[in-house]
């Protein structure tokens, strides 16, 4: 192993540390365009880091047998925010320039006969600093990732509680939410027996899948449920299909799309209501839109589902005239037969066909479809009760 340079060499390096740092920063300014664009306070922090690095070199050279770790010595001078504004690649470029400057000055810094040993020590130390830099950034990324996951969980809780819009926006902005529109909330089953670490991995995977698809995704695991917020999905149900592998077995319910994150609690309420009621429809698709679960939601006591059936189905049908409401009622009561409905109304079966087609155009629900006929029957019952209230 190479022995430590003489004390005279170390004293020379200590005396020249300020000049070396100044020269290194000046060269960074000349050769690194991104460095010139840094704010003045961050450039000053870089100068302190370089000086700390040179000082750490002296301490490192004084311990040839047991080399001290340089992470705290070098990077303790910089605030944690540096890791956010300067990338790992950029930090390594600064290390490279500092080493180059030190090597160029080795002839002046070394005591007689110690130049080669000093150059070798600088090269060895530069490797230690490079590893230390990577370690700093890895720890910062790990800490930031853990914090982001906790913040996501808090945001999901706030959405489900219906917190004020400004609180939601500030938390989402801290997570890098780009406010893509529209926004929808998805609720499904979390993978069984998931630990905290597993939950973090699930959420992280959802976010990465979303980014690859051009979506904003925020997510959180709440007990047995996995909740995701999608931004930028014009078709939320289709977008959710790309995320299904991260959910556990069981239904996945998609709330309706809203224009911005401030309206996400409304989508979350619909998804929650659908989640509670979906067991009543064993054949429900996966994922299923909360709007397709209006009948089950009504049976579960969801007042919003009742309102939707009245406003979106019964009232438009009633406004079209009593003939359509009567035809629908008779058709449903007759077991869905054209001939039976025609006989009871004293009209031709083709007239019944036409009226049924008009009902489908007005409500978006086809009476000839058993599932949609169920929704229409509930809409008729609730609408009539609503008219008597």
Short mmCIF file of C-alpha atoms in Angstrom, two decimals:
data_model
loop_
_atom_site.label_atom_id
_atom_site.label_comp_id
_atom_site.label_asym_id
_atom_site.label_seq_id
_atom_site.Cartn_x
_atom_site.Cartn_y
_atom_site.Cartn_z
CA UNK A 1 0.00 0.00 0.00
CA UNK A 2 1.26 3.48 -0.81
CA UNK A 3 2.44 5.41 2.26
CA UNK A 4 1.01 8.80 3.15
CA UNK A 5 2.74 11.88 1.68
CA UNK A 6 4.90 13.92 4.00
CA UNK A 7 3.44 16.44 6.39
CA UNK A 8 4.83 19.30 4.28
CA UNK A 9 2.69 18.21 1.32
CA UNK A 10 -0.43 18.11 3.48
CA UNK A 11 0.26 21.58 4.87
CA UNK A 12 0.67 22.93 1.35
CA UNK A 13 -2.68 21.42 0.31
CA UNK A 14 -4.40 22.91 3.37
CA UNK A 15 -3.00 26.37 2.63
CA UNK A 16 -4.02 26.11 -1.03
CA UNK A 17 -7.53 24.75 -0.41
CA UNK A 18 -9.22 28.10 -0.94
CA UNK A 19 -7.35 28.77 -4.19
CA UNK A 20 -8.05 25.23 -5.46
CA UNK A 21 -11.76 25.61 -4.73
CA UNK A 22 -11.85 28.98 -6.49
CA UNK A 23 -10.11 27.60 -9.56
CA UNK A 24 -12.37 24.56 -9.65
CA UNK A 25 -15.55 26.65 -9.46
CA UNK A 26 -14.20 29.03 -12.13
CA UNK A 27 -13.61 26.10 -14.48
CA UNK A 28 -17.10 24.77 -13.80
CA UNK A 29 -18.43 28.18 -14.73
CA UNK A 30 -16.44 28.10 -17.98
CA UNK A 31 -17.23 24.55 -19.06
CA UNK A 32 -20.65 23.64 -17.57
CA UNK A 33 -23.58 25.69 -18.97
CA UNK A 34 -26.01 24.32 -16.41
CA UNK A 35 -23.68 25.41 -13.59
CA UNK A 36 -23.77 29.02 -14.82
CA UNK A 37 -27.57 28.87 -14.65
CA UNK A 38 -27.61 27.90 -10.95
CA UNK A 39 -28.79 30.56 -8.46
CA UNK A 40 -26.05 32.41 -6.60
CA UNK A 41 -26.78 30.68 -3.27
CA UNK A 42 -26.41 27.22 -4.81
CA UNK A 43 -23.15 28.20 -6.52
CA UNK A 44 -21.81 29.33 -3.15
CA UNK A 45 -22.79 25.97 -1.66
CA UNK A 46 -20.81 24.24 -4.42
CA UNK A 47 -17.73 26.28 -3.44
CA UNK A 48 -18.10 25.16 0.17
CA UNK A 49 -18.51 21.53 -0.92
CA UNK A 50 -15.32 21.74 -3.01
CA UNK A 51 -13.39 23.23 -0.09
CA UNK A 52 -14.76 20.53 2.22
CA UNK A 53 -13.67 17.93 -0.32
CA UNK A 54 -10.12 19.26 -0.39
CA UNK A 55 -10.01 19.32 3.41
CA UNK A 56 -11.33 15.77 3.48
CA UNK A 57 -8.57 14.75 1.07
CA UNK A 58 -5.97 15.82 3.65
CA UNK A 59 -7.67 13.81 6.39
CA UNK A 60 -8.04 10.85 4.07
CA UNK A 61 -4.31 10.93 3.17
CA UNK A 62 -3.34 11.04 6.85
CA UNK A 63 -4.99 7.65 7.44
CA UNK A 64 -3.43 5.26 4.92
CA UNK A 65 -4.37 2.18 6.92
CA UNK A 66 -7.95 2.96 7.92
CA UNK A 67 -9.45 5.38 5.40
CA UNK A 68 -12.31 7.47 6.85
CA UNK A 69 -15.58 7.64 4.94
CA UNK A 70 -15.87 10.89 3.02
CA UNK A 71 -19.64 11.17 2.71
CA UNK A 72 -20.30 13.32 5.76
CA UNK A 73 -17.02 15.25 5.49
CA UNK A 74 -17.66 16.40 1.93
CA UNK A 75 -21.42 16.66 1.59
CA UNK A 76 -22.24 17.75 5.12
CA UNK A 77 -21.56 21.32 3.98
CA UNK A 78 -24.42 21.27 1.46
CA UNK A 79 -28.15 21.46 2.21
CA UNK A 80 -30.34 18.53 1.20
CA UNK A 81 -32.02 20.69 -1.43
CA UNK A 82 -28.82 20.47 -3.50
CA UNK A 83 -29.74 16.91 -4.48
CA UNK A 84 -32.99 18.23 -5.99
CA UNK A 85 -31.41 20.99 -8.10
CA UNK A 86 -28.20 19.18 -9.13
CA UNK A 87 -28.48 15.73 -10.72
CA UNK A 88 -26.10 12.86 -9.96
CA UNK A 89 -24.54 13.18 -13.41
CA UNK A 90 -23.95 16.89 -12.85
CA UNK A 91 -22.45 16.26 -9.41
CA UNK A 92 -20.02 13.74 -10.89
CA UNK A 93 -19.04 16.28 -13.56
CA UNK A 94 -18.13 18.73 -10.77
CA UNK A 95 -16.08 16.05 -9.01
CA UNK A 96 -14.22 15.35 -12.27
CA UNK A 97 -13.33 19.02 -12.75
CA UNK A 98 -12.14 19.38 -9.15
CA UNK A 99 -9.89 16.32 -9.56
CA UNK A 100 -8.49 17.70 -12.81
CA UNK A 101 -7.62 21.01 -11.17
CA UNK A 102 -5.97 19.24 -8.21
CA UNK A 103 -3.94 17.03 -10.54
CA UNK A 104 -2.75 20.05 -12.53
CA UNK A 105 -1.51 21.66 -9.30
CA UNK A 106 0.10 18.49 -7.93
CA UNK A 107 3.58 19.62 -8.97
CA UNK A 108 3.26 22.81 -6.92
CA UNK A 109 1.49 21.21 -3.97
CA UNK A 110 3.72 18.18 -3.46
CA UNK A 111 6.89 18.32 -1.39
CA UNK A 112 10.05 17.36 -3.26
CA UNK A 113 9.90 13.73 -4.34
CA UNK A 114 6.22 13.31 -3.34
CA UNK A 115 4.48 14.36 -6.58
CA UNK A 116 3.78 10.85 -7.87
CA UNK A 117 2.40 9.75 -4.49
CA UNK A 118 0.18 12.82 -4.34
CA UNK A 119 -1.19 12.18 -7.85
CA UNK A 120 -1.95 8.56 -6.94
CA UNK A 121 -3.66 9.65 -3.71
CA UNK A 122 -5.79 12.17 -5.61
CA UNK A 123 -6.92 9.51 -8.07
CA UNK A 124 -7.77 7.08 -5.28
CA UNK A 125 -9.61 9.75 -3.35
CA UNK A 126 -11.58 10.81 -6.45
CA UNK A 127 -12.94 7.27 -6.65
CA UNK A 128 -14.02 7.45 -2.99
CA UNK A 129 -15.74 10.79 -3.60
CA UNK A 130 -17.54 9.42 -6.67
CA UNK A 131 -18.91 6.51 -4.61
CA UNK A 132 -19.82 8.90 -1.79
CA UNK A 133 -21.70 11.13 -4.26
CA UNK A 134 -23.71 8.18 -5.55
CA UNK A 135 -24.49 7.16 -1.95
CA UNK A 136 -25.75 10.65 -1.10
CA UNK A 137 -28.06 10.69 -4.09
CA UNK A 138 -29.28 7.15 -3.45
CA UNK A 139 -30.18 8.04 0.14
CA UNK A 140 -31.87 11.24 -0.96
CA UNK A 141 -33.91 9.34 -3.56
CA UNK A 142 -34.88 6.69 -1.01
CA UNK A 143 -35.95 9.28 1.55
CA UNK A 144 -37.81 11.33 -1.03
CA UNK A 145 -39.54 8.22 -2.36
CA UNK A 146 -40.69 7.17 1.11
CA UNK A 147 -41.94 10.69 1.83
CA UNK A 148 -43.79 10.84 -1.48
CA UNK A 149 -45.54 7.56 -0.73
CA UNK A 150 -46.67 8.83 2.67
CA UNK A 151 -47.85 12.08 1.11
CA UNK A 152 -49.78 10.15 -1.52
CA UNK A 153 -51.52 8.16 1.22
CA UNK A 154 -52.46 11.41 2.99
CA UNK A 155 -53.80 12.89 -0.24
CA UNK A 156 -55.93 9.82 -0.93
CA UNK A 157 -57.35 10.05 2.61
CA UNK A 158 -58.11 13.73 2.05
CA UNK A 159 -59.91 12.97 -1.21
CA UNK A 160 -62.09 10.35 0.41
CA UNK A 161 -62.88 12.74 3.27
CA UNK A 162 -63.74 15.52 0.83
CA UNK A 163 -61.17 18.03 2.13
CA UNK A 164 -61.14 21.58 0.66
CA UNK A 165 -59.86 21.95 -2.89
CA UNK A 166 -56.92 24.20 -1.97
CA UNK A 167 -55.56 21.62 0.47
CA UNK A 168 -55.80 18.91 -2.17
CA UNK A 169 -54.06 21.07 -4.78
CA UNK A 170 -51.12 21.96 -2.52
CA UNK A 171 -50.48 18.33 -1.55
CA UNK A 172 -50.77 17.16 -5.15
CA UNK A 173 -48.37 19.87 -6.34
CA UNK A 174 -45.78 18.65 -3.82
CA UNK A 175 -45.98 15.24 -5.51
CA UNK A 176 -45.43 16.65 -9.00
CA UNK A 177 -49.09 16.39 -10.07
CA UNK A 178 -49.33 18.14 -13.45
CA UNK A 179 -53.08 18.76 -13.23
CA UNK A 180 -53.94 16.66 -16.29
CA UNK A 181 -57.64 16.61 -17.09
CA UNK A 182 -60.00 14.87 -16.62
CA UNK A 183 -59.59 13.26 -13.18
CA UNK A 184 -61.23 10.11 -11.84
CA UNK A 185 -60.91 7.90 -8.76
CA UNK A 186 -60.61 4.11 -8.83
CA UNK A 187 -61.22 1.79 -5.87
CA UNK A 188 -60.40 -1.90 -5.85
CA UNK A 189 -59.11 -4.68 -3.64
CA UNK A 190 -55.53 -4.47 -2.42
CA UNK A 191 -53.43 -7.62 -2.88
CA UNK A 192 -54.03 -9.93 0.06
CA UNK A 193 -51.67 -9.93 3.08
CA UNK A 194 -49.69 -6.97 1.72
CA UNK A 195 -47.09 -5.60 4.13
CA UNK A 196 -46.18 -1.92 4.33
CA UNK A 197 -43.22 -2.55 2.03
CA UNK A 198 -45.48 -4.41 -0.40
CA UNK A 199 -47.96 -1.54 -0.32
CA UNK A 200 -45.22 0.95 -1.17
CA UNK A 201 -44.12 -1.21 -4.07
CA UNK A 202 -47.70 -1.50 -5.35
CA UNK A 203 -48.21 2.26 -5.25
CA UNK A 204 -44.85 2.90 -6.89
CA UNK A 205 -45.69 0.44 -9.66
CA UNK A 206 -49.06 2.11 -10.29
CA UNK A 207 -47.38 5.50 -10.60
CA UNK A 208 -44.77 4.19 -13.06
CA UNK A 209 -47.33 2.37 -15.22
CA UNK A 210 -49.38 5.55 -15.35
CA UNK A 211 -46.41 7.67 -16.37
CA UNK A 212 -45.56 5.29 -19.20
CA UNK A 213 -49.14 5.70 -20.43
CA UNK A 214 -49.08 9.49 -20.20
CA UNK A 215 -51.23 9.63 -17.06
CA UNK A 216 -50.86 11.23 -13.66
CA UNK A 217 -51.43 8.60 -10.97
CA UNK A 218 -51.63 9.00 -7.21
CA UNK A 219 -52.45 5.98 -5.06
CA UNK A 220 -52.71 4.65 -1.54
CA UNK A 221 -53.50 1.37 0.23
CA UNK A 222 -56.23 1.62 2.85
CA UNK A 223 -56.61 -1.65 4.65
CA UNK A 224 -58.18 -4.02 2.13
CA UNK A 225 -58.66 -1.31 -0.50
CA UNK A 226 -56.33 0.11 -3.12
CA UNK A 227 -57.35 3.62 -4.20
CA UNK A 228 -55.92 5.32 -7.30
CA UNK A 229 -56.45 8.81 -8.68
CA UNK A 230 -56.05 9.07 -12.47
CA UNK A 231 -55.32 12.32 -14.27
CA UNK A 232 -55.53 12.69 -18.05
CA UNK A 233 -57.64 9.58 -18.75
CA UNK A 234 -60.38 10.46 -21.25
CA UNK A 235 -61.74 6.94 -20.80
CA UNK A 236 -61.14 6.08 -17.12
CA UNK A 237 -62.43 2.51 -17.39
CA UNK A 238 -60.12 1.73 -20.29
CA UNK A 239 -57.20 3.39 -18.53
CA UNK A 240 -57.87 1.33 -15.41
CA UNK A 241 -57.57 -1.87 -17.41
CA UNK A 242 -53.82 -1.17 -17.77
CA UNK A 243 -53.52 -1.04 -13.96
CA UNK A 244 -55.52 -4.15 -13.07
CA UNK A 245 -52.46 -6.32 -12.46
CA UNK A 246 -51.60 -4.23 -9.39
CA UNK A 247 -55.02 -4.80 -7.78
CA UNK A 248 -55.98 -7.87 -5.83
CA UNK A 249 -58.74 -10.25 -6.85
CA UNK A 250 -62.24 -8.85 -6.71
CA UNK A 251 -64.13 -5.91 -8.19
CA UNK A 252 -62.54 -2.65 -9.29
CA UNK A 253 -64.89 0.35 -9.46
CA UNK A 254 -64.16 3.50 -11.46
CA UNK A 255 -65.71 6.83 -10.47
CA UNK A 256 -66.88 9.25 -13.15
CA UNK A 257 -64.51 11.77 -14.68
CA UNK A 258 -64.39 15.33 -13.31
CA UNK A 259 -62.62 18.34 -14.86
CA UNK A 260 -59.96 18.92 -12.17
CA UNK A 261 -58.52 17.49 -8.97
CA UNK A 262 -60.77 19.79 -6.94
CA UNK A 263 -63.74 17.72 -8.10
CA UNK A 264 -62.08 14.38 -7.35
CA UNK A 265 -63.94 13.91 -4.02
CA UNK A 266 -67.15 13.69 -6.05
CA UNK A 267 -65.67 10.92 -8.20
CA UNK A 268 -64.33 9.25 -5.05
CA UNK A 269 -67.81 9.24 -3.44
CA UNK A 270 -69.26 7.57 -6.53
CA UNK A 271 -66.48 4.97 -6.58
CA UNK A 272 -66.94 4.27 -2.86
CA UNK A 273 -70.69 3.87 -3.27
CA UNK A 274 -70.13 1.50 -6.17
CA UNK A 275 -67.53 -0.42 -4.17
CA UNK A 276 -70.03 -0.99 -1.34
CA UNK A 277 -72.80 -2.08 -3.72
CA UNK A 278 -70.97 -4.07 -6.41
CA UNK A 279 -71.41 -7.37 -4.55
CA UNK A 280 -75.07 -7.26 -5.61
CA UNK A 281 -73.97 -7.69 -9.25
CA UNK A 282 -71.75 -10.79 -9.32
CA UNK A 283 -71.40 -10.60 -13.11
CA UNK A 284 -70.14 -7.02 -13.08
CA UNK A 285 -67.22 -6.43 -15.48
CA UNK A 286 -63.77 -5.70 -14.07
CA UNK A 287 -63.28 -2.79 -13.97
CA UNK A 288 -66.82 -1.45 -13.79
CA UNK A 289 -67.94 2.17 -13.94
CA UNK A 290 -69.68 3.44 -10.81
CA UNK A 291 -72.38 4.85 -13.12
CA UNK A 292 -73.20 1.30 -14.26
CA UNK A 293 -73.94 0.37 -10.65
CA UNK A 294 -76.73 2.91 -10.06
CA UNK A 295 -79.41 0.25 -9.30
CA UNK A 296 -77.20 -1.52 -6.75
CA UNK A 297 -76.18 1.81 -5.24
CA UNK A 298 -79.85 2.75 -4.83
CA UNK A 299 -80.50 -0.53 -3.01
CA UNK A 300 -77.51 0.25 -0.76
CA UNK A 301 -79.07 3.60 0.17
CA UNK A 302 -76.99 5.91 -2.02
CA UNK A 303 -78.99 9.14 -2.37
CA UNK A 304 -76.80 10.37 -5.24
CA UNK A 305 -77.70 7.26 -7.25
CA UNK A 306 -81.39 7.93 -6.60
CA UNK A 307 -80.98 11.50 -7.79
CA UNK A 308 -79.14 10.37 -10.93
CA UNK A 309 -81.85 7.88 -11.90
CA UNK A 310 -84.51 10.54 -11.48
CA UNK A 311 -82.66 13.36 -13.24
CA UNK A 312 -80.97 11.34 -16.01
CA UNK A 313 -83.61 8.69 -16.72
CA UNK A 314 -87.08 9.37 -15.36
CA UNK A 315 -87.41 13.12 -15.94
CA UNK A 316 -86.21 13.08 -19.58
CA UNK A 317 -88.57 10.18 -20.25
CA UNK A 318 -91.47 11.88 -18.50
CA UNK A 319 -90.79 15.10 -20.41
CA UNK A 320 -91.12 13.20 -23.70
CA UNK A 321 -94.78 12.51 -22.91
CA UNK A 322 -96.89 9.95 -21.06
CA UNK A 323 -96.95 7.52 -23.99
CA UNK A 324 -93.33 6.42 -23.55
CA UNK A 325 -93.63 6.05 -19.77
CA UNK A 326 -96.79 3.97 -20.20
CA UNK A 327 -95.20 1.80 -22.89
CA UNK A 328 -92.13 1.16 -20.77
CA UNK A 329 -94.22 0.28 -17.73
CA UNK A 330 -96.43 -2.13 -19.66
CA UNK A 331 -93.44 -3.68 -21.44
CA UNK A 332 -91.65 -4.37 -18.15
CA UNK A 333 -94.80 -5.67 -16.45
CA UNK A 334 -95.56 -8.00 -19.37
CA UNK A 335 -92.22 -9.75 -19.05
CA UNK A 336 -90.59 -7.91 -21.92
CA UNK A 337 -92.72 -9.28 -24.77
CA UNK A 338 -93.55 -7.14 -27.79
CA UNK A 339 -96.80 -8.90 -28.62
CA UNK A 340 -98.10 -8.80 -25.06
CA UNK A 341 -97.28 -5.11 -24.75
CA UNK A 342 -98.96 -4.37 -28.10
CA UNK A 343 -102.14 -6.21 -27.09
CA UNK A 344 -102.38 -4.37 -23.79
CA UNK A 345 -101.83 -1.00 -25.45
CA UNK A 346 -103.99 -1.82 -28.50
CA UNK A 347 -101.18 -0.89 -30.90
CA UNK A 348 -99.14 -2.70 -33.54
CA UNK A 349 -95.92 -4.46 -32.36
CA UNK A 350 -93.91 -2.20 -34.68
CA UNK A 351 -95.25 0.77 -32.74
CA UNK A 352 -93.95 -0.81 -29.54
CA UNK A 353 -90.57 -1.36 -31.21
CA UNK A 354 -90.40 2.27 -32.21
CA UNK A 355 -91.31 3.49 -28.73
CA UNK A 356 -88.76 1.19 -27.09
CA UNK A 357 -86.10 2.50 -29.46
CA UNK A 358 -87.05 6.07 -28.52
CA UNK A 359 -86.78 5.19 -24.82
CA UNK A 360 -83.26 3.93 -25.43
CA UNK A 361 -82.32 7.12 -27.32
CA UNK A 362 -83.64 9.37 -24.55
CA UNK A 363 -82.29 7.51 -21.51
CA UNK A 364 -79.27 5.69 -22.91
CA UNK A 365 -80.76 2.46 -21.57
CA UNK A 366 -82.30 -0.22 -23.80
CA UNK A 367 -85.47 -1.81 -22.36
CA UNK A 368 -84.69 -5.00 -24.30
CA UNK A 369 -81.43 -5.45 -22.33
CA UNK A 370 -82.21 -7.25 -19.04
CA UNK A 371 -79.54 -5.35 -17.11
CA UNK A 372 -80.64 -1.96 -18.42
CA UNK A 373 -84.30 -2.87 -18.00
CA UNK A 374 -83.53 -3.33 -14.28
CA UNK A 375 -82.23 0.25 -14.15
CA UNK A 376 -85.28 1.54 -16.02
CA UNK A 377 -87.66 -0.24 -13.65
CA UNK A 378 -85.99 1.33 -10.63
CA UNK A 379 -85.98 4.72 -12.33
CA UNK A 380 -89.72 4.46 -12.92
CA UNK A 381 -90.43 3.47 -9.32
CA UNK A 382 -88.22 6.16 -7.78
CA UNK A 383 -89.43 8.80 -10.24
CA UNK A 384 -93.06 8.13 -9.37
CA UNK A 385 -92.28 8.33 -5.66
CA UNK A 386 -90.33 11.50 -6.30
CA UNK A 387 -93.36 12.99 -8.08
CA UNK A 388 -95.55 12.34 -5.05
CA UNK A 389 -93.09 13.90 -2.60
#
